[in-house]
Coordinates of C-alpha atoms in Angstrom, one line a residue:
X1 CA -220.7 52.5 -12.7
X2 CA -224.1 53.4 -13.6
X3 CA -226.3 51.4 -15.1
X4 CA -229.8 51.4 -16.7
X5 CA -232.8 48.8 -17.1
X6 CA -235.9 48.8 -19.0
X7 CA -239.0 47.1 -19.0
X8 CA -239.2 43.0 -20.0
X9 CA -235.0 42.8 -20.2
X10 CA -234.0 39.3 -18.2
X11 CA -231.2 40.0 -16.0
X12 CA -228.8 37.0 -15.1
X13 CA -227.9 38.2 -10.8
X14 CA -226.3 35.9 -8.6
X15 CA -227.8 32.3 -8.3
X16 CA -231.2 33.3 -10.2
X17 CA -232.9 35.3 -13.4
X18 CA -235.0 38.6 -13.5
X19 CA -237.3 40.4 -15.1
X20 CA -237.3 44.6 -15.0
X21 CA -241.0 46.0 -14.9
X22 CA -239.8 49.0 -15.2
X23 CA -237.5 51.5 -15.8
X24 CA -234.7 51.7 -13.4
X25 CA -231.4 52.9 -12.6
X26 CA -228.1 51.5 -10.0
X27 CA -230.9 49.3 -8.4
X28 CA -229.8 45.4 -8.2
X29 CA -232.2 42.8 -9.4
X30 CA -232.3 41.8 -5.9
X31 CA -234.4 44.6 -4.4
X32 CA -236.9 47.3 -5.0
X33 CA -239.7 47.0 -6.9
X34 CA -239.0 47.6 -10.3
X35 CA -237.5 43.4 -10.5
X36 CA -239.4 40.1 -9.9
X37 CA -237.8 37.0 -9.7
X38 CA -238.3 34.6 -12.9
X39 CA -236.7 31.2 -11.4
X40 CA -233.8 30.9 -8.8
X41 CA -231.0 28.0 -9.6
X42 CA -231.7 26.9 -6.4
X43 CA -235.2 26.2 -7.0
X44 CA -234.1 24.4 -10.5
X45 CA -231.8 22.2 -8.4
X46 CA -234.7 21.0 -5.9
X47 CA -237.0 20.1 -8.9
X48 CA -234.5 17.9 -10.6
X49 CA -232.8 16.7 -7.2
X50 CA -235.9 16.9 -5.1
X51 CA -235.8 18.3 -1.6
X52 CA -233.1 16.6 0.5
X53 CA -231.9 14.5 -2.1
X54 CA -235.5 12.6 -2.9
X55 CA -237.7 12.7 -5.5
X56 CA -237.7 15.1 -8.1
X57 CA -237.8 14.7 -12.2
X58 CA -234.1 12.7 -11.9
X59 CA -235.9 10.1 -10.1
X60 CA -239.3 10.3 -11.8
X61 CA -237.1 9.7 -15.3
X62 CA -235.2 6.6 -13.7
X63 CA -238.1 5.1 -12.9
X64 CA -240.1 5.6 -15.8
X65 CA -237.3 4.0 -17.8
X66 CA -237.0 1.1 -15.3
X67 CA -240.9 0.5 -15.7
X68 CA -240.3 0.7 -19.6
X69 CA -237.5 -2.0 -19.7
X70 CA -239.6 -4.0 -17.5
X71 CA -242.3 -4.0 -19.5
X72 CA -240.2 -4.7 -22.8
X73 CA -239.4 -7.7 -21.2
X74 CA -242.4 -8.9 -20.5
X75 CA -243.0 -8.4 -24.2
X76 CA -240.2 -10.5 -25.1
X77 CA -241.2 -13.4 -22.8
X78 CA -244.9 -13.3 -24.4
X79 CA -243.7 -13.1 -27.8
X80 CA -240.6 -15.8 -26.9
X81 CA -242.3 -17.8 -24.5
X82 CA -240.9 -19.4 -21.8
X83 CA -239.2 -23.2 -20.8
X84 CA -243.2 -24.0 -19.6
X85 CA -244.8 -22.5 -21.8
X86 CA -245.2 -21.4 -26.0
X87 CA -244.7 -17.7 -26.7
X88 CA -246.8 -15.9 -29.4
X89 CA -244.2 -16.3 -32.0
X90 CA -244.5 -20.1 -31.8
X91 CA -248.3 -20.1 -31.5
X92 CA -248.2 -18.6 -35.1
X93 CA -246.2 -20.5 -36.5
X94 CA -247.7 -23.5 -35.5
X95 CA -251.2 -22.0 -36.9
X96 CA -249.4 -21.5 -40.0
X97 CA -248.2 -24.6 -40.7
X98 CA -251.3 -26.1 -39.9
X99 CA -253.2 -24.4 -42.7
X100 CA -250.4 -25.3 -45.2
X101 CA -251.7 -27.8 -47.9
X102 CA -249.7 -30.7 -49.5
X103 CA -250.8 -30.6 -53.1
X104 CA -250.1 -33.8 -54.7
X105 CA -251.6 -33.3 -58.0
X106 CA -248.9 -31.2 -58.8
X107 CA -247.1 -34.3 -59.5
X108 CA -246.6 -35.4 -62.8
X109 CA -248.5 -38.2 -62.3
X110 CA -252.7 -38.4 -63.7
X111 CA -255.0 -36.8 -61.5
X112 CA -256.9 -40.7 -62.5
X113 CA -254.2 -42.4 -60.7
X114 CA -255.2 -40.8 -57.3
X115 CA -257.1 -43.5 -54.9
X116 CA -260.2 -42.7 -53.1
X117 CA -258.7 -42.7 -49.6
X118 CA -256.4 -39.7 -50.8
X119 CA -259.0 -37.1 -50.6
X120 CA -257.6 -34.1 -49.0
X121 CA -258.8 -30.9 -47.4
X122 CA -258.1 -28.0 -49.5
X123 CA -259.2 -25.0 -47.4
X124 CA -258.4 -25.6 -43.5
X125 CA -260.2 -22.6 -42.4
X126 CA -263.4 -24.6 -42.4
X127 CA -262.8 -27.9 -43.6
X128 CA -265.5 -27.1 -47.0
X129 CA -263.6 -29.0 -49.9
X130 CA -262.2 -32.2 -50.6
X131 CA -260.9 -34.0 -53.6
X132 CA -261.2 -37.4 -54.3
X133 CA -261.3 -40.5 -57.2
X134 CA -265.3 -42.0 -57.1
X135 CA -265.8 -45.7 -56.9
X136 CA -268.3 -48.1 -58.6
X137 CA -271.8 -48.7 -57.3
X138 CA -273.1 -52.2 -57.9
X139 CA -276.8 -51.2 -57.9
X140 CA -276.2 -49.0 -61.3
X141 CA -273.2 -47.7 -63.4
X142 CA -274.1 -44.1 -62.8
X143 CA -274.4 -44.2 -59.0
X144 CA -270.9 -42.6 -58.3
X145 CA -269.7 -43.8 -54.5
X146 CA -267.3 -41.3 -52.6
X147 CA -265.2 -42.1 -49.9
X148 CA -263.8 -38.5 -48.4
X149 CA -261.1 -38.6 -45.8
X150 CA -260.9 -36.9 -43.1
X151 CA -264.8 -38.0 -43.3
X152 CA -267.4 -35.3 -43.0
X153 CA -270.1 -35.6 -39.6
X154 CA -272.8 -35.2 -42.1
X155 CA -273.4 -33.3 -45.5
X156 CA -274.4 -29.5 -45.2
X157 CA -275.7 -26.8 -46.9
X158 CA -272.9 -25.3 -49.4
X159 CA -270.3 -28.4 -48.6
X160 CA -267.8 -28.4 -51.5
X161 CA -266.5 -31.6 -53.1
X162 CA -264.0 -32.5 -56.3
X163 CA -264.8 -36.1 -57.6
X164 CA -262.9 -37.7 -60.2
X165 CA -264.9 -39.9 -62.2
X166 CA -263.8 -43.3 -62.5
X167 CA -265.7 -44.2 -65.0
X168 CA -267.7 -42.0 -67.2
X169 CA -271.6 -41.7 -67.0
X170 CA -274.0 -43.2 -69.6
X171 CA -277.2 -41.5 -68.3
X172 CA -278.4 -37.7 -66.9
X173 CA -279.6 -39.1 -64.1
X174 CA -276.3 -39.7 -61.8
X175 CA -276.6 -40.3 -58.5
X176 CA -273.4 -39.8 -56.3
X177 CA -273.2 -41.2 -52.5
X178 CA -270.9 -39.5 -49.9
X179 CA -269.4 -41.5 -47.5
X180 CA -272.9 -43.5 -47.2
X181 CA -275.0 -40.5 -46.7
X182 CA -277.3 -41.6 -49.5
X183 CA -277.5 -41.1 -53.4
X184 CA -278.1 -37.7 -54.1
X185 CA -278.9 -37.1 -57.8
X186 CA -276.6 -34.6 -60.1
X187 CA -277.8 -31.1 -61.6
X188 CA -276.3 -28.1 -63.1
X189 CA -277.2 -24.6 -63.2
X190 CA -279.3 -22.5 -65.8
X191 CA -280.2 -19.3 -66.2
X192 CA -283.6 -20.1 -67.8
X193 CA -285.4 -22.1 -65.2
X194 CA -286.9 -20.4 -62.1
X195 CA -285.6 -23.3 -59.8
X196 CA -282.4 -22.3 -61.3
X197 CA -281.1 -25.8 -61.9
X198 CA -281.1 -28.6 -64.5
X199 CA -280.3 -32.4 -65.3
X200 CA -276.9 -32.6 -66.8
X201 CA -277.2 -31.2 -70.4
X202 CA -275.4 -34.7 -71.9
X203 CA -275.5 -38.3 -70.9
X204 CA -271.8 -38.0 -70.8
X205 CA -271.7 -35.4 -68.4
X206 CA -269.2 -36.9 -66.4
X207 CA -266.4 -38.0 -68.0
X208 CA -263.6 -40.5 -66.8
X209 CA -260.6 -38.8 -65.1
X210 CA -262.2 -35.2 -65.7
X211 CA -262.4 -33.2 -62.0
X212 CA -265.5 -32.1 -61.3
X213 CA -266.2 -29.6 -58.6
X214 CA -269.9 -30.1 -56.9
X215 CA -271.5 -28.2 -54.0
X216 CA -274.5 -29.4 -52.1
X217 CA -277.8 -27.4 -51.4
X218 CA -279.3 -29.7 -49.5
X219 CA -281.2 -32.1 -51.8
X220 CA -278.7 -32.0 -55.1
X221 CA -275.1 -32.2 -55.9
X222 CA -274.7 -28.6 -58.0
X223 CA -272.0 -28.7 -60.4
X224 CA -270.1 -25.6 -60.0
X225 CA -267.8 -25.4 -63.3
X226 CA -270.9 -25.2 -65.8
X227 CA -273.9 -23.5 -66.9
X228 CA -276.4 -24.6 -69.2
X229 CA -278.0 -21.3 -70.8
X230 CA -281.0 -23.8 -73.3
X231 CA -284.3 -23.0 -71.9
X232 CA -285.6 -26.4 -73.6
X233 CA -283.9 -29.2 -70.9
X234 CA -285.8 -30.7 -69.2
X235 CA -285.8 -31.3 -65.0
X236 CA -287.9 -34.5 -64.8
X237 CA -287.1 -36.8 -68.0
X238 CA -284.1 -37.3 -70.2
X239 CA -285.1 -36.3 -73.4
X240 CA -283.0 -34.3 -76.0
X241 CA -282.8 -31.1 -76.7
X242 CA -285.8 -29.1 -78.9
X243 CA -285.0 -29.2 -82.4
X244 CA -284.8 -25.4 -83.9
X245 CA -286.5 -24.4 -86.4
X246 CA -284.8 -24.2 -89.9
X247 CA -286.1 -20.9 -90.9
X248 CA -284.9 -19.4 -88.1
X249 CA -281.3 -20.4 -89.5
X250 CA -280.3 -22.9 -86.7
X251 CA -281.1 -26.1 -87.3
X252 CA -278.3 -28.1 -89.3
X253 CA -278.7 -29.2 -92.7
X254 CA -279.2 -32.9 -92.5
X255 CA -276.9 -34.0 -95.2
X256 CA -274.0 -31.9 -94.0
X257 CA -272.2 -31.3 -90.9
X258 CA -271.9 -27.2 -91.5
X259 CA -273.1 -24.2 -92.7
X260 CA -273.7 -20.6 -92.7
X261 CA -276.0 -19.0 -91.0
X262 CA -279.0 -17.0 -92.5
X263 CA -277.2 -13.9 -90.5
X264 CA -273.7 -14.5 -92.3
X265 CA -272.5 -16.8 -88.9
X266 CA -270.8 -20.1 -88.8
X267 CA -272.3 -23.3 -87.5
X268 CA -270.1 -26.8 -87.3
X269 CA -271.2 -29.9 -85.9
X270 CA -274.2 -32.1 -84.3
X271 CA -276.6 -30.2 -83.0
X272 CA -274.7 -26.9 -83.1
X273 CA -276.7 -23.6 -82.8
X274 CA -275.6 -19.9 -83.5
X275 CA -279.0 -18.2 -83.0
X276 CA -281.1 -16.9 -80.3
X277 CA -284.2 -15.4 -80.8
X278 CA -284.1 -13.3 -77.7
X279 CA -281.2 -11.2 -79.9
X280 CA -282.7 -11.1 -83.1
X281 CA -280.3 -7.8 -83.8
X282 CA -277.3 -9.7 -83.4
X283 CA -277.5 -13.1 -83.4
X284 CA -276.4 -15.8 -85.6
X285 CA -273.3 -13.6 -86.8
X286 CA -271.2 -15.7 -84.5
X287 CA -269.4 -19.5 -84.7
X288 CA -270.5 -22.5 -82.9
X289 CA -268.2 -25.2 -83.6
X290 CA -268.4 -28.7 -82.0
X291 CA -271.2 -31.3 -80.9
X292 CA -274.0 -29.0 -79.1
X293 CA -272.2 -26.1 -79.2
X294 CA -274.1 -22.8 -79.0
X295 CA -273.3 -19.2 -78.7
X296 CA -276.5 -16.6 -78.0
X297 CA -275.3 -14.0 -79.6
X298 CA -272.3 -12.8 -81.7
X299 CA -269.5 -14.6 -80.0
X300 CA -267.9 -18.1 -80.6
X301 CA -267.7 -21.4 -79.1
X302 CA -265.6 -24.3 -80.1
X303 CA -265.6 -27.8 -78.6
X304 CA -268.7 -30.2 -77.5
X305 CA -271.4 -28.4 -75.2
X306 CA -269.2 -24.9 -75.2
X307 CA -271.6 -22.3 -74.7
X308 CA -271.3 -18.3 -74.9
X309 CA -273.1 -15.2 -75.5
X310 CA -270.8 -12.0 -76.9
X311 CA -267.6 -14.1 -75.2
X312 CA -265.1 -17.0 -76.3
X313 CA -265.6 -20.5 -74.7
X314 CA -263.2 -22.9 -75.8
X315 CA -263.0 -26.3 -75.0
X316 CA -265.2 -29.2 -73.2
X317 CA -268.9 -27.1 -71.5
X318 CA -266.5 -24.6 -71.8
X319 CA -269.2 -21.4 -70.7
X320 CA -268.9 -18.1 -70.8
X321 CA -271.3 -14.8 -70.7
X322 CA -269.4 -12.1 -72.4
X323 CA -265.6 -13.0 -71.4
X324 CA -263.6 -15.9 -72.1
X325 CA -263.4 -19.4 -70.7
X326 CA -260.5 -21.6 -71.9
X327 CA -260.4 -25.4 -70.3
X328 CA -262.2 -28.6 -69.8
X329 CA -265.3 -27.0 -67.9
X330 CA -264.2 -23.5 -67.7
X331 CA -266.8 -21.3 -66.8
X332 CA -266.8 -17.3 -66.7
X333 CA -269.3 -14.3 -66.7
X334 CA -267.7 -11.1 -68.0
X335 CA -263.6 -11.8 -66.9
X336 CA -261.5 -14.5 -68.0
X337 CA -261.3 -18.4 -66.7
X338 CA -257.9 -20.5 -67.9
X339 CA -257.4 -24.1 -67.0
X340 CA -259.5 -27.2 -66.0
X341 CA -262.8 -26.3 -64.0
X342 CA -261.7 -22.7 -63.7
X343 CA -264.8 -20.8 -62.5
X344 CA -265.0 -16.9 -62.2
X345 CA -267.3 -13.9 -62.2
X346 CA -266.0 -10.3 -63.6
X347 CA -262.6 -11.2 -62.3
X348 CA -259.8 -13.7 -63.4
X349 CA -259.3 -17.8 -62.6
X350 CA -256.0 -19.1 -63.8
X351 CA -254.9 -23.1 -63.5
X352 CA -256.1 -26.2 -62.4
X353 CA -259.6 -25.8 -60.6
X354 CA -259.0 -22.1 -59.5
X355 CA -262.2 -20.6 -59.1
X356 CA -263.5 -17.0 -57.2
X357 CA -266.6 -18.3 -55.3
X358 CA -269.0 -17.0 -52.5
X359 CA -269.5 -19.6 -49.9
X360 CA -273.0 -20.3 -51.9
X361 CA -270.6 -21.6 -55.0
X362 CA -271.8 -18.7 -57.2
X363 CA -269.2 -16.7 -59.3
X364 CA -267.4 -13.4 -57.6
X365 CA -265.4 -10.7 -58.9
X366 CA -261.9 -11.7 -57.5
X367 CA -258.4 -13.1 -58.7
X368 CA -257.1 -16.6 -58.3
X369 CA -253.6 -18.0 -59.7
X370 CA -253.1 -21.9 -59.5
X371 CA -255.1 -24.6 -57.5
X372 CA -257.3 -23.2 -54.7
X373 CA -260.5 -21.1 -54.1
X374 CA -260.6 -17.2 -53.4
X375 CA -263.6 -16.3 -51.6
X376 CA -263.1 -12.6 -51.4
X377 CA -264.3 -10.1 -53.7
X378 CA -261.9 -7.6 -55.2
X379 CA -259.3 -9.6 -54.0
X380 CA -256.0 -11.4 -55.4
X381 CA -255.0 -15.0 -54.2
X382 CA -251.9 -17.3 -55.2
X383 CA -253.1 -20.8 -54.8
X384 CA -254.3 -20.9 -50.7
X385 CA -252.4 -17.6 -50.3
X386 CA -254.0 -13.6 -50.2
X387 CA -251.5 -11.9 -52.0
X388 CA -253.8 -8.2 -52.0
X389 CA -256.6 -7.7 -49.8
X390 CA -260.0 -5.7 -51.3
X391 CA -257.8 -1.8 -50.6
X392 CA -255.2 -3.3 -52.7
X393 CA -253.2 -3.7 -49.8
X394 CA -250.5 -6.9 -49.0
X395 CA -251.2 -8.8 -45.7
X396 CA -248.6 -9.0 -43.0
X397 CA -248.3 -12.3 -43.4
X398 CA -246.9 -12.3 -47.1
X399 CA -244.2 -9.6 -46.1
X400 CA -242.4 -11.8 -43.2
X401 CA -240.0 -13.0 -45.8
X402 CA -239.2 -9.8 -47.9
X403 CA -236.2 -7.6 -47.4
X404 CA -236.7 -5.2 -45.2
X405 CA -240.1 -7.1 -43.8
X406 CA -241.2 -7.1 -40.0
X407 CA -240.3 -11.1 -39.8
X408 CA -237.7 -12.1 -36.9

């Protein structure tokens, strides 16, 4: 029968496929000029068999996914390990239990109970904090001795310590002895000294049983849980504080124990100021409650040596800028510090000790829960533990355990 072809129709003819190129009549795809051949079955056979039987892509596939298999299992074996040898799998673990801390003052025992051999390390990434119970020095009642265990080589520019005080101190001038380094005198910072640091503000500074968090800079111990703000202490003697000036509505009466300030504030125990001069617009419209408490501005302070500017600071040298510090040496810029010796910047410190630091010891804006030290800017850790890095992100570490995690 006849039969016609135009131009670019694929023609299925014997073992192969072609193309017209032009148009044609009762002329078989297997002559003439008007076909070309597009591919043969034939030729489609030899590429996947190869010629003879060898090569080709069937072989090329079956040994690509033999070399693949291999190669898984000589993931497996690394990540497994082997009867001579730790796999990957073990090597973390093992580096994760090493870093994991045995907190016994979580006990419900006293932190005073604790003996000066039980000082532990608290951050294993590079051995920089210890806790441990002072003893008595013989030579003088405020030389504090500490015995640290594991003991340090030598002390070190930002080393980290917590002492509790065995007894408490009857003089500024404490001297405290590492593991028989030598007696290195005591100091706290201010923000109104150029040298930027300052005898303890009150004889009693250290207190019996009260933790204490100190850093060394190389010639002091720095006490990193207060600030003393009082431009009038003095670095080289021991004498009180300034008396103010009763005009300028902050000195106390001397027959009673409070009073109102000229600017409508609240003033409430020895020594207790609620003005600054340096805020003459809003000062003295605040409360100061408590031996040597003082607020700067308009905020309020309660409890002996609490300290703030536009913030709250409750509680022993409780001290914060604008934010709120609640605790036994709580100490906070513009965020908010919770618990004994909390310590933050702009960010948040919750529970015993938990403090956002630098490696200096100055403040940070970061986010610790419970016991430990977070060291990371915009960051938020549970006791030892990042829970969200500075993107907001959760390590892979922390999602081993979830549902649906990448743990084995």
């Amino acid at each position: 029968s006849s039969e016609t072809y135009y131009p670019r129709e694929i023609v299925a003819y014997q073992k192969g496929y072609y193309a017209c190129l032009q148009e044609t009549e009762n002329i078989t795809p297997n002559s003439g000029a008007a076909w070309q051949e597009i591919v043969s079955v034939d030729s489609i056979y030899e590429a996947w068999q190869g010629a003879d039987g060898n090569g080709g892509l069937k072989q090329e596939i079956a040994e690509t996914l033999e070399r693949v298999e291999n190669t898984r299992d000589e993931i497996v074996q690394e990540w497994e390990g082997t009867e001579n040898s730790e796999g990957l799998k073990q090597q973390l673990e093992n580096m994760l239990d090493s870093v994991v801390v045995e907190d016994n003052l979580t006990s419900t025992s006293t932190t005073s109970s604790l003996s000066a051999n039980q000082g532990k390390v608290l951050n294993d990434t590079k051995q920089t904090e210890w806790i441990a119970t002072t003893e008595a020095d013989e030579s003088s009642s405020n030389n504090y001795v500490v015995t640290l265990d594991p003991a340090p080589e030598a002390l070190y520019v930002g080393m980290k310590i917590t002492i509790i005080p065995h007894a408490t101190s009857t003089s500024k001038t404490v001297r405290i002895n590492v593991n028989g380094f030598g007696n290195k005198l005591l100091r706290v910072y201010s923000y109104a000294t150029t040298s930027g640091i300052v005898l303890p503000p009150a004889t009693d500074f250290l207190r019996e049983g009260k933790p204490v968090s100190l850093m060394y800079n190389g010639t002091y111990w720095i006490a990193q849980n207060y600030y003393h703000n009082n431009p009038t202490v003095s670095l080289t003697n021991d004498s009180n504080i300034t008396p103010l000036a009763a005009s300028a509505g902050k000195k106390l009466e001397d027959k009673k124990a409070d009073k109102q300030t000229a600017q409508g504030g609240f003033v409430g125990g020895e020594g207790a100021s609620a003005y600054e001069e340096n805020y003459p617009f809003e000062s003295g419209t605040g409360g100061a409650i408590g031996k040597n408490a003082r607020v700067i501005a308009n905020g309020g302070a309660v409890g002996e040596n609490a300290e703030t500017r536009r913030g709250g600071a409750l509680g022993y040298g409780a001290n914060a800028t604008d934010g709120g510090a609640v605790g036994d040496g709580a100490c906070v810029n513009d965020g908010g510090a919770v618990g004994v010796g909390t310590k933050t910047d702009n960010g948040f410190a919750g529970g015993y000790c938990a403090q956002t630091v630098n490696a200096q010891g100055y403040a940070i804006d970061a986010i610790q829960l419970g016991t430990g030290t977070n060291t990371t800017e915009k960051t938020l850790q549970v006791y030892d533990y990042p829970l969200l890095d500075a993107n907001g992100k959760i390590p892979v570490e922390r999602l081993v355990d979830t549902p649906g995690g990448s743990g084995g």
